[in-house]
XYZ file of C-alpha atoms in Angstrom:
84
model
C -5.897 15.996 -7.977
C -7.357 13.086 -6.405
C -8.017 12.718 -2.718
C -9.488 10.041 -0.403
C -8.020 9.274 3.129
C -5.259 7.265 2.147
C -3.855 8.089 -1.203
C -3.748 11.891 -2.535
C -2.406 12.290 -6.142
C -1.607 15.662 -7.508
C -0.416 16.388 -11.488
C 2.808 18.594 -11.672
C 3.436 20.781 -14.999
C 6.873 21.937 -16.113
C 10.328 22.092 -14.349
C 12.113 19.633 -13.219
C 10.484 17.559 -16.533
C 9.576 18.495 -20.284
C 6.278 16.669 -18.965
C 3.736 16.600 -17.006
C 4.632 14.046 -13.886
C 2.423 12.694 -10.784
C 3.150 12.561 -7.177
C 1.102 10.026 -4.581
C 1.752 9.945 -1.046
C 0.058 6.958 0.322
C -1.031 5.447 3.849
C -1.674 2.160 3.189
C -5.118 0.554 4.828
C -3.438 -2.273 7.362
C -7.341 -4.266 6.970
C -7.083 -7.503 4.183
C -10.206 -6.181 2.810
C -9.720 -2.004 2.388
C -6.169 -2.849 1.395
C -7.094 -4.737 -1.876
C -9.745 -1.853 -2.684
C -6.627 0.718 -1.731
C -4.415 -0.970 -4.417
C -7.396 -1.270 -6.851
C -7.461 2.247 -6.226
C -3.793 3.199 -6.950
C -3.658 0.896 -9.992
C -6.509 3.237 -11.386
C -4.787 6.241 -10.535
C -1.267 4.969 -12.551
C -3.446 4.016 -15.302
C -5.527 6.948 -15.866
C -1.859 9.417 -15.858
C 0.319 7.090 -17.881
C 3.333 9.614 -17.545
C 6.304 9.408 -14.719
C 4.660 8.772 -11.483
C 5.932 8.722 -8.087
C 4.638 7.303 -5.237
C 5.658 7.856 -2.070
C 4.248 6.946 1.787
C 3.357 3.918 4.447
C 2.437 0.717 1.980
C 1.771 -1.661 5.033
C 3.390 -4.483 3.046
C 6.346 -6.613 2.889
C 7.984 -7.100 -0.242
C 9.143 -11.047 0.891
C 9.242 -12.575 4.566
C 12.149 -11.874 5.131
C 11.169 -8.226 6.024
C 9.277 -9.581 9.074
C 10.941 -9.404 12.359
C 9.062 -11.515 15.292
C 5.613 -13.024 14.976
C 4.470 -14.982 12.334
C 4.189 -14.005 8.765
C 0.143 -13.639 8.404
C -0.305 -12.938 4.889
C 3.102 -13.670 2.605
C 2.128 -12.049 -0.452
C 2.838 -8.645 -1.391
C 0.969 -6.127 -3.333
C 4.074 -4.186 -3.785
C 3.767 -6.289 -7.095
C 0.969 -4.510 -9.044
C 3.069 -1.451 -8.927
C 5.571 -2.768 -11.531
């Protein structure tokens, strides 16, 4: 299990899968700065399982602008990206 204050991972073994499997619930940093870190961060986590992973929480991101609705579009790209 891996905990900070916005992602905690746990490893399930057994049912419903013949393998092991991860869950992450996420809360997504809304800062530029801690967000890239946060992904860093999540990337690592995916990498370091390598089985079926789901992730599930708040991302804080838009996966295109057309997701935005009123004010401006601040920062078009998505890091909904590095998950696939």
């Amino acid at each position: 299990m891996a905990l900070n204050p916005h992602l905690c991972s746990v490893v399930f073994f057994g049912e419903p899968f013949d393998q092991p499997w991860a869950l992450s619930l996420i809360h997504s940093p809304c800062d530029t700065r801690q967000k890239e870190e946060f992904w860093d961060e999540v990337g690592s986590t995916g990498a370091l399982f390598g089985g079926p992973w789901i992730i599930l929480g708040d991302f804080n991101a838009l996966s295109g602008p057309h997701e935005k609705w009123g004010g401006r579009v601040s920062h078009p790209q998505s890091n909904l990206g590095r998950l696939n």
